[in-house]
Coordinates of C-alpha atoms (C1' of nucleotides) in Angstrom, one line a residue:
Chain A
M1 CA 19.1 -1.6 31.5
A2 CA 17.0 -4.6 30.8
N3 CA 14.0 -3.2 32.1
Q4 CA 13.9 0.2 30.8
T5 CA 11.6 1.4 28.7
V6 CA 12.7 1.1 25.2
D7 CA 11.7 4.6 23.0
N8 CA 14.1 3.6 20.1
P9 CA 14.2 -0.3 19.5
F10 CA 16.6 0.2 16.8
A11 CA 20.0 -1.4 18.0
A12 CA 18.0 -2.8 21.1
P13 CA 17.5 -6.4 20.3
G14 CA 17.9 -7.6 23.5
H15 CA 15.7 -5.4 25.3
D16 CA 13.3 -7.1 27.9
H17 CA 10.3 -6.9 25.7
R18 CA 7.7 -8.1 27.7
S19 CA 7.9 -4.6 29.5
C20 CA 7.0 -3.4 26.1
I21 CA 4.1 -5.7 25.8
V22 CA 2.9 -5.1 29.4
A23 CA 3.1 -1.3 28.9
A24 CA 1.5 -1.5 25.4
L25 CA -1.6 -3.6 27.1
D26 CA -2.0 -1.6 30.5
A27 CA -1.9 1.7 28.2
A28 CA -4.7 0.1 26.2
E29 CA -6.8 -1.1 28.9
A30 CA -6.6 2.4 30.2
A31 CA -7.4 4.1 27.2
C32 CA -10.3 2.0 26.5
A33 CA -11.9 2.5 29.8
R34 CA -11.6 6.0 29.8
R35 CA -12.9 6.0 26.1
G36 CA -16.0 3.7 26.8
E37 CA -14.6 1.4 24.3
R38 CA -14.1 -2.4 25.3
L39 CA -11.0 -3.9 24.7
T40 CA -12.9 -7.3 24.4
P41 CA -10.3 -10.8 24.8
L42 CA -10.0 -11.0 21.0
R43 CA -9.2 -7.3 20.7
R44 CA -6.4 -7.6 23.4
R45 CA -5.1 -10.7 22.4
V46 CA -4.7 -9.2 18.4
L47 CA -3.0 -6.4 20.0
E48 CA -0.7 -8.5 22.1
L49 CA 0.3 -10.3 18.8
V50 CA 1.0 -7.0 17.1
W51 CA 3.5 -6.1 20.1
R52 CA 5.4 -9.3 19.4
G53 CA 8.1 -7.1 18.5
H54 CA 8.8 -3.9 17.0
R55 CA 8.7 -4.9 13.5
P56 CA 5.6 -4.6 11.4
V57 CA 3.5 -7.7 10.8
G58 CA 1.3 -8.5 7.9
A59 CA -2.8 -9.3 9.0
Y60 CA -2.4 -12.8 7.6
D61 CA 1.0 -13.5 10.1
L62 CA -1.8 -12.5 12.7
L63 CA -4.3 -14.6 11.2
A64 CA -2.1 -17.7 11.2
L65 CA -0.9 -16.9 15.1
L66 CA -4.8 -16.7 16.1
Q67 CA -5.2 -19.9 14.1
D68 CA -2.8 -21.8 15.9
E69 CA -4.3 -20.8 19.2
R70 CA -8.1 -21.1 18.1
G71 CA -8.6 -23.5 15.3
R72 CA -10.8 -21.6 12.4
V73 CA -10.2 -18.1 12.0
A74 CA -11.2 -16.1 9.2
P75 CA -9.6 -13.0 7.8
P76 CA -12.6 -10.4 8.8
T77 CA -12.0 -11.5 12.3
V78 CA -8.3 -9.8 12.2
Y79 CA -9.2 -6.8 10.2
R80 CA -12.4 -6.1 12.4
A81 CA -9.8 -6.0 15.8
L82 CA -7.2 -4.1 13.8
D83 CA -9.8 -1.6 12.6
F84 CA -10.5 -1.3 16.0
L85 CA -7.2 -1.1 17.5
C86 CA -6.2 1.6 14.8
T87 CA -9.5 3.5 15.5
Q88 CA -8.1 3.5 19.2
G89 CA -4.5 4.7 18.0
L90 CA -3.1 1.4 19.4
V91 CA -1.8 0.3 16.0
H92 CA -0.9 1.8 12.8
R93 CA -0.8 0.6 9.5
L94 CA 2.0 1.1 7.6
E95 CA 1.2 1.8 4.3
S96 CA 4.2 0.9 2.2
L97 CA 4.7 -2.5 3.9
Q98 CA 0.7 -3.4 4.2
A99 CA 1.5 -4.1 7.7
F100 CA 0.9 -3.2 11.1
I101 CA 2.8 -2.0 14.4
G102 CA 1.6 -1.0 17.6
C103 CA 1.6 2.1 18.8
G104 CA 4.1 3.2 21.4
H105 CA 2.7 6.7 22.8
T106 CA -1.1 5.6 23.7
G107 CA -2.6 8.0 26.1
N108 CA 0.6 10.9 25.8
H109 CA -0.3 12.8 23.7
M110 CA -1.6 16.2 24.0
D111 CA -4.2 16.2 20.5
D112 CA -5.6 13.3 22.0
Q113 CA -9.4 14.6 22.2
G114 CA -11.5 11.2 23.2
D115 CA -10.4 9.1 20.4
G116 CA -6.7 8.0 20.6
R117 CA -5.9 8.6 16.5
H118 CA -3.1 10.6 15.8
A119 CA -0.7 11.2 12.7
A120 CA 1.8 8.7 13.2
H121 CA 5.4 9.2 11.4
F122 CA 7.9 6.5 10.9
L123 CA 11.6 5.3 10.5
I124 CA 11.8 1.6 8.7
C125 CA 14.9 0.2 8.6
Q126 CA 15.2 -2.0 5.6
D127 CA 17.8 -4.3 7.1
C128 CA 16.6 -5.3 10.6
G129 CA 12.8 -4.7 9.9
V130 CA 12.3 -2.4 12.7
A131 CA 10.0 0.7 12.6
V132 CA 10.2 3.6 14.9
E133 CA 7.5 6.1 15.4
I134 CA 9.0 8.9 15.5
R135 CA 8.0 13.0 16.5
D136 CA 9.6 16.0 15.3
G137 CA 8.8 19.5 15.6
Q138 CA 10.4 20.8 12.6
L139 CA 8.8 18.0 10.5
D140 CA 5.6 19.1 12.1
G141 CA 6.0 22.4 11.1
A142 CA 7.2 22.2 7.9
I143 CA 3.7 19.9 7.2
S144 CA 1.3 22.6 8.5
G145 CA 3.4 25.4 6.5
L146 CA 3.2 23.7 3.4
A147 CA -0.4 23.0 3.7
G148 CA -1.6 26.2 5.1
R149 CA 0.0 28.3 2.2
A150 CA -1.9 26.1 0.0
G151 CA -4.9 26.3 1.6
F152 CA -4.8 22.5 1.9
A153 CA -6.8 20.8 5.1
I154 CA -4.9 17.8 6.2
A155 CA -6.8 14.6 7.2
D156 CA -4.4 12.2 6.9
E157 CA -0.6 11.9 7.1
T158 CA 1.3 8.6 5.7
I159 CA 5.0 9.4 6.5
E160 CA 7.6 6.3 6.3
L161 CA 11.1 7.1 5.8
S162 CA 12.6 3.6 4.7
G163 CA 16.3 3.0 4.8
L164 CA 19.3 2.0 6.7
C165 CA 19.1 2.4 11.1
A166 CA 22.2 3.6 12.9
A167 CA 22.9 0.0 14.2
C168 CA 22.6 -1.9 10.6
R169 CA 25.1 0.9 9.0
N170 CA 27.9 0.1 11.5
Q171 CA 27.9 -3.7 10.8
S172 CA 28.8 -4.8 7.0
V173 CA 26.5 -7.8 6.4
S174 CA 23.1 -8.2 6.9
R175 CA 22.0 -10.4 10.1
P176 CA 19.4 -12.8 10.2
V177 CA 15.9 -11.4 11.1
C178 CA 14.3 -12.7 14.1
T179 CA 10.5 -12.2 14.6
T180 CA 10.6 -10.0 17.3
S181 CA 12.3 -7.1 18.8
Chain B
M1 CA -4.9 30.4 -19.5
A2 CA -6.1 27.1 -21.3
N3 CA -3.0 26.3 -22.7
Q4 CA -0.6 26.6 -19.9
T5 CA 1.1 24.3 -18.1
V6 CA -0.7 22.9 -15.0
D7 CA 1.6 22.7 -12.2
N8 CA -1.2 22.9 -9.6
P9 CA -4.4 20.7 -10.8
F10 CA -6.3 21.2 -7.6
A11 CA -9.1 23.4 -9.0
A12 CA -8.2 23.6 -12.7
P13 CA -10.4 20.9 -14.1
G14 CA -10.9 22.9 -17.2
H15 CA -7.3 22.9 -18.2
D16 CA -6.0 21.7 -21.6
H17 CA -5.2 18.3 -20.3
R18 CA -4.1 16.9 -23.7
S19 CA -0.9 19.4 -23.3
C20 CA 0.0 18.1 -19.9
I21 CA 0.3 14.2 -21.4
V22 CA 2.0 15.8 -24.6
A23 CA 4.3 17.3 -22.0
A24 CA 5.0 13.9 -20.4
L25 CA 5.3 11.9 -23.0
D26 CA 7.6 14.2 -24.6
A27 CA 9.8 14.4 -21.4
A28 CA 9.8 10.7 -21.3
E29 CA 10.8 9.9 -24.6
A30 CA 13.7 12.4 -23.8
A31 CA 14.7 10.9 -20.7
C32 CA 14.6 7.4 -21.8
A33 CA 16.7 8.3 -24.9
R34 CA 18.8 10.1 -22.8
R35 CA 19.6 7.1 -20.7
G36 CA 19.7 4.1 -23.1
E37 CA 16.4 2.9 -22.0
R38 CA 13.5 2.0 -23.8
L39 CA 10.2 3.3 -23.7
T40 CA 8.8 0.5 -25.7
P41 CA 5.2 0.8 -27.3
L42 CA 3.4 -0.9 -24.2
R43 CA 5.2 1.4 -21.8
R44 CA 4.5 4.7 -23.9
R45 CA 0.8 3.4 -24.0
V46 CA 0.8 2.7 -20.1
L47 CA 2.1 6.1 -19.4
E48 CA -0.3 7.6 -21.8
L49 CA -3.1 6.0 -19.7
V50 CA -1.9 6.6 -16.6
W51 CA -1.7 10.7 -17.5
R52 CA -5.4 10.3 -18.6
G53 CA -5.8 12.4 -15.5
H54 CA -3.9 13.7 -12.2
R55 CA -5.5 11.2 -10.4
P56 CA -4.1 8.4 -9.5
V57 CA -5.1 5.0 -11.0
G58 CA -4.8 1.4 -10.2
A59 CA -3.1 -1.1 -11.8
Y60 CA -6.4 -3.3 -12.7
D61 CA -7.9 0.2 -14.2
L62 CA -5.0 0.0 -16.7
L63 CA -5.6 -3.4 -17.1
A64 CA -8.9 -2.7 -18.5
L65 CA -8.3 -0.2 -20.5
L66 CA -5.4 -1.9 -22.0
Q67 CA -8.0 -5.0 -22.5
D68 CA -10.4 -2.8 -23.9
E69 CA -7.6 -2.2 -27.0
R70 CA -5.9 -5.2 -27.0
G71 CA -7.9 -8.4 -25.9
R72 CA -6.5 -10.8 -23.6
V73 CA -3.8 -8.9 -21.4
A74 CA -2.3 -10.3 -17.9
P75 CA -1.6 -8.5 -14.4
P76 CA 1.9 -8.7 -15.1
T77 CA 2.1 -6.7 -18.5
V78 CA 0.7 -3.9 -16.6
Y79 CA 3.0 -4.2 -13.6
R80 CA 6.3 -4.9 -15.7
A81 CA 5.4 -1.5 -17.8
L82 CA 4.8 0.1 -14.3
D83 CA 7.8 -1.1 -12.6
F84 CA 9.7 0.5 -15.7
L85 CA 8.1 3.9 -15.6
C86 CA 8.5 4.0 -11.8
T87 CA 12.3 2.7 -11.9
Q88 CA 12.5 5.7 -14.2
G89 CA 10.9 8.0 -12.5
L90 CA 7.9 8.7 -14.9
V91 CA 5.5 7.7 -12.8
H92 CA 4.8 7.2 -8.7
R93 CA 3.2 4.5 -6.8
L94 CA 1.1 6.3 -3.8
E95 CA 1.4 3.7 -1.2
S96 CA -2.0 4.7 0.7
L97 CA -3.9 4.2 -2.4
Q98 CA -2.3 1.7 -3.4
A99 CA -2.5 3.3 -7.4
F100 CA -0.5 5.2 -9.5
I101 CA 0.2 8.7 -11.0
G102 CA 2.0 10.4 -13.7
C103 CA 5.4 12.2 -12.8
G104 CA 4.9 16.1 -13.9
H105 CA 8.7 16.6 -12.9
T106 CA 10.3 14.6 -15.5
G107 CA 14.0 16.1 -16.5
N108 CA 14.2 18.7 -14.4
H109 CA 15.5 17.3 -11.2
M110 CA 19.1 18.4 -10.2
D111 CA 19.5 14.9 -8.2
D112 CA 19.0 13.2 -11.2
Q113 CA 22.4 11.2 -11.6
G114 CA 21.4 9.0 -14.7
D115 CA 18.4 7.5 -13.3
G116 CA 15.1 9.6 -13.0
R117 CA 14.3 8.2 -9.5
H118 CA 13.6 10.8 -6.8
A119 CA 11.5 11.5 -3.7
A120 CA 8.0 12.3 -4.2
H121 CA 5.6 14.0 -2.0
F122 CA 2.0 14.4 -2.3
L123 CA -0.8 16.4 -1.4
I124 CA -4.0 14.0 -1.9
C125 CA -7.4 15.3 -2.2
Q126 CA -10.2 13.2 -0.8
D127 CA -13.1 15.0 -2.5
C128 CA -11.6 15.8 -6.0
G129 CA -9.4 12.6 -5.7
V130 CA -6.6 14.8 -7.3
A131 CA -3.0 14.3 -6.2
V132 CA -0.3 16.6 -6.7
E133 CA 3.3 16.3 -6.3
I134 CA 5.2 18.7 -4.1
R135 CA 8.3 20.1 -3.4
D136 CA 9.0 21.9 -0.3
G137 CA 12.5 22.9 0.9
Q138 CA 11.4 23.3 4.8
L139 CA 9.8 19.6 4.7
D140 CA 13.2 18.2 3.0
G141 CA 15.3 20.1 5.1
A142 CA 12.9 18.7 8.4
I143 CA 13.3 15.2 6.9
S144 CA 17.3 15.3 6.5
G145 CA 17.5 16.8 9.8
L146 CA 15.8 14.5 11.6
A147 CA 17.6 11.3 9.9
G148 CA 20.8 12.9 10.6
R149 CA 20.1 13.1 14.1
A150 CA 18.9 9.7 14.2
G151 CA 21.8 8.2 12.3
F152 CA 19.1 7.0 10.0
A153 CA 20.2 6.8 6.1
I154 CA 17.0 7.3 4.2
A155 CA 16.5 5.2 0.8
D156 CA 13.0 5.3 0.4
E157 CA 10.5 8.5 0.8
T158 CA 6.5 7.7 1.7
I159 CA 5.2 11.1 2.2
E160 CA 1.5 11.4 1.2
L161 CA -0.7 14.3 2.9
S162 CA -4.7 13.8 2.3
G163 CA -7.6 16.0 2.7
L164 CA -9.3 18.8 1.1
C165 CA -7.6 20.8 -1.5
A166 CA -8.7 24.7 -1.4
A167 CA -11.1 24.5 -3.9
C168 CA -13.1 21.7 -2.5
R169 CA -12.8 23.4 0.9
N170 CA -14.7 26.1 -0.6
Q171 CA -17.8 24.3 -1.6
S172 CA -20.1 22.8 0.5
V173 CA -21.2 19.4 -1.1
S174 CA -18.9 17.0 -2.9
R175 CA -18.9 17.4 -6.8
P176 CA -19.3 14.5 -8.9
V177 CA -15.7 12.9 -9.8
C178 CA -14.8 12.6 -13.4
T179 CA -11.9 10.5 -14.2
T180 CA -9.5 12.5 -15.4
S181 CA -8.1 16.2 -14.6
Chain C
dA1 C1' 20.2 -12.3 -44.7
dA2 C1' 21.3 -15.4 -40.9
dT3 C1' 22.6 -15.9 -36.4
dG4 C1' 23.6 -15.5 -31.3
dT5 C1' 22.0 -12.8 -27.1
dA6 C1' 19.4 -10.1 -24.2
dA7 C1' 15.5 -7.6 -23.6
dA8 C1' 10.6 -7.4 -23.7
dT9 C1' 6.2 -9.9 -24.1
dG10 C1' 2.7 -13.1 -23.3
dA11 C1' 0.5 -16.6 -20.5
dT12 C1' -0.8 -19.6 -16.5
dA13 C1' -1.4 -19.8 -12.2
dT14 C1' -1.4 -18.4 -7.8
dA15 C1' 0.1 -15.7 -3.5
dA16 C1' -1.3 -12.2 -0.5
dC17 C1' -4.0 -8.3 1.4
dA18 C1' -8.8 -7.0 2.2
dT19 C1' -14.1 -6.6 2.5
dA20 C1' -19.2 -7.3 1.5
dA21 C1' -22.9 -9.8 3.6
dC22 C1' -25.5 -12.3 6.6
dA23 C1' -26.1 -15.4 10.9
dA24 C1' -25.3 -16.2 15.4
dA25 C1' -24.1 -15.0 20.2
dA26 C1' -23.0 -12.1 23.8
dT27 C1' -23.5 -7.7 26.2
dG28 C1' -25.5 -4.0 28.5
dA29 C1' -29.4 -1.1 29.1
dA30 C1' -34.6 -0.6 30.2
Chain D
dT1 C1' -37.0 -10.9 31.1
dT2 C1' -37.1 -8.1 26.8
dC3 C1' -34.9 -5.1 23.5
dA4 C1' -31.7 -3.4 21.5
dT5 C1' -26.6 -3.1 20.2
dT6 C1' -22.5 -4.6 19.5
dT7 C1' -19.4 -8.1 18.7
dT8 C1' -17.7 -12.4 16.6
dG9 C1' -18.6 -16.5 13.3
dT10 C1' -19.0 -17.8 8.4
dT11 C1' -19.1 -17.9 3.9
dA12 C1' -17.7 -15.9 -0.2
dT13 C1' -15.9 -12.9 -2.9
dG14 C1' -13.2 -8.7 -4.7
dT15 C1' -8.4 -6.9 -5.2
dT16 C1' -3.8 -6.3 -5.6
dA17 C1' 0.3 -8.2 -6.9
dT18 C1' 4.1 -11.6 -8.4
dA19 C1' 6.4 -16.2 -9.5
dT20 C1' 7.5 -19.1 -13.4
dC21 C1' 8.3 -20.5 -18.0
dA22 C1' 7.1 -20.1 -22.8
dT23 C1' 7.3 -17.2 -26.7
dT24 C1' 8.7 -13.1 -29.4
dT25 C1' 11.2 -8.9 -30.3
dA26 C1' 15.0 -6.0 -31.0
dC27 C1' 19.3 -5.5 -32.3
dA28 C1' 24.4 -6.1 -32.7
dT29 C1' 27.9 -9.5 -35.1
dT30 C1' 28.9 -12.0 -38.3

DNA sequence: AATGTAAATGATATAACATAACAAAATGAA
DNA sequence: TTCATTTTGTTATGTTATATCATTTACATT
């Protein structure tokens, strides 16, 4: 159990997160190589920092982490790296939180034609802070159905459902939030 | 046609927008009266300014408009009014745009138990800038279905679909964007 | 009308998030 | 090497949002 791939990190605070990080970085290296994009040391490091856990991370949190290890780092450094990672579909931005989270689906998308961008839908637990990217055929169908009926051509989807995950519903009080997992 | 209620303001730039404003303000007065909430002159004016059109408005745009008519106005004045209006379900915040838009469904919600908050789903045209609140049974069903299967209790839904509305798809070039409609 | 209380607004400051613009360095191709 | 392009560094500023405390207003009670 400890080294399995974690598809649903809700209620999995004790999983072997190192394997999540390694998997994400390996997939990112492969995806960039395949596309002829450059996962530079800075970009790789930012991606690694985003993957510190399964909780969305703010740009300025990342900035502080980079500053801890590199001294003076300015906001554009972080935002440029995040732009690159988002463009490659390696990271998603959660609009309702103004924060970023690593994408665990790199490389296994059918709709990945060259670039890695894809619609990302999330469940976000307001208690433990974990965000999980979901994929649901009925949801996708409903969206394309309503867009079609309205004659609307969707270019970007922001779908973020916040509430309580199953694990957090099953405990009476809020637990302290750690920064990872 | 000119005085009809506009349910879908995409491609309706010439509609009688005054009737939209009047309807929204009347509905807001009624809703607040029913709930024992106070739609003060400031809150009412902010709501009116939000309803200048069917395009999302930034908090600082509203601030500037208020300053034009009242001299010195500080950000908290606008944000407090917006908080109130959002809590009452009279205005929605579009997370992907960091902007606000009037809700045209005040008072006709089945799930309106005392307070007026409700999930709001949007189509947002990236060309004309208009945002339309939609309601789709299949979408609602898909959401509750996937949440149920995941054991997730949804508290807030952010669903914002950006792209091109039917009218904008049917014209080759972007038209100039006016501030209302 | 005077008083007390809670709600709303005013005012100041600052926090938090993000980008424009230009300089310097690193990279890769010719 | 030279050149062109991409990436990173640096400075400054723009944009969005909130914390805090003072003041005013609304309104129920006396």
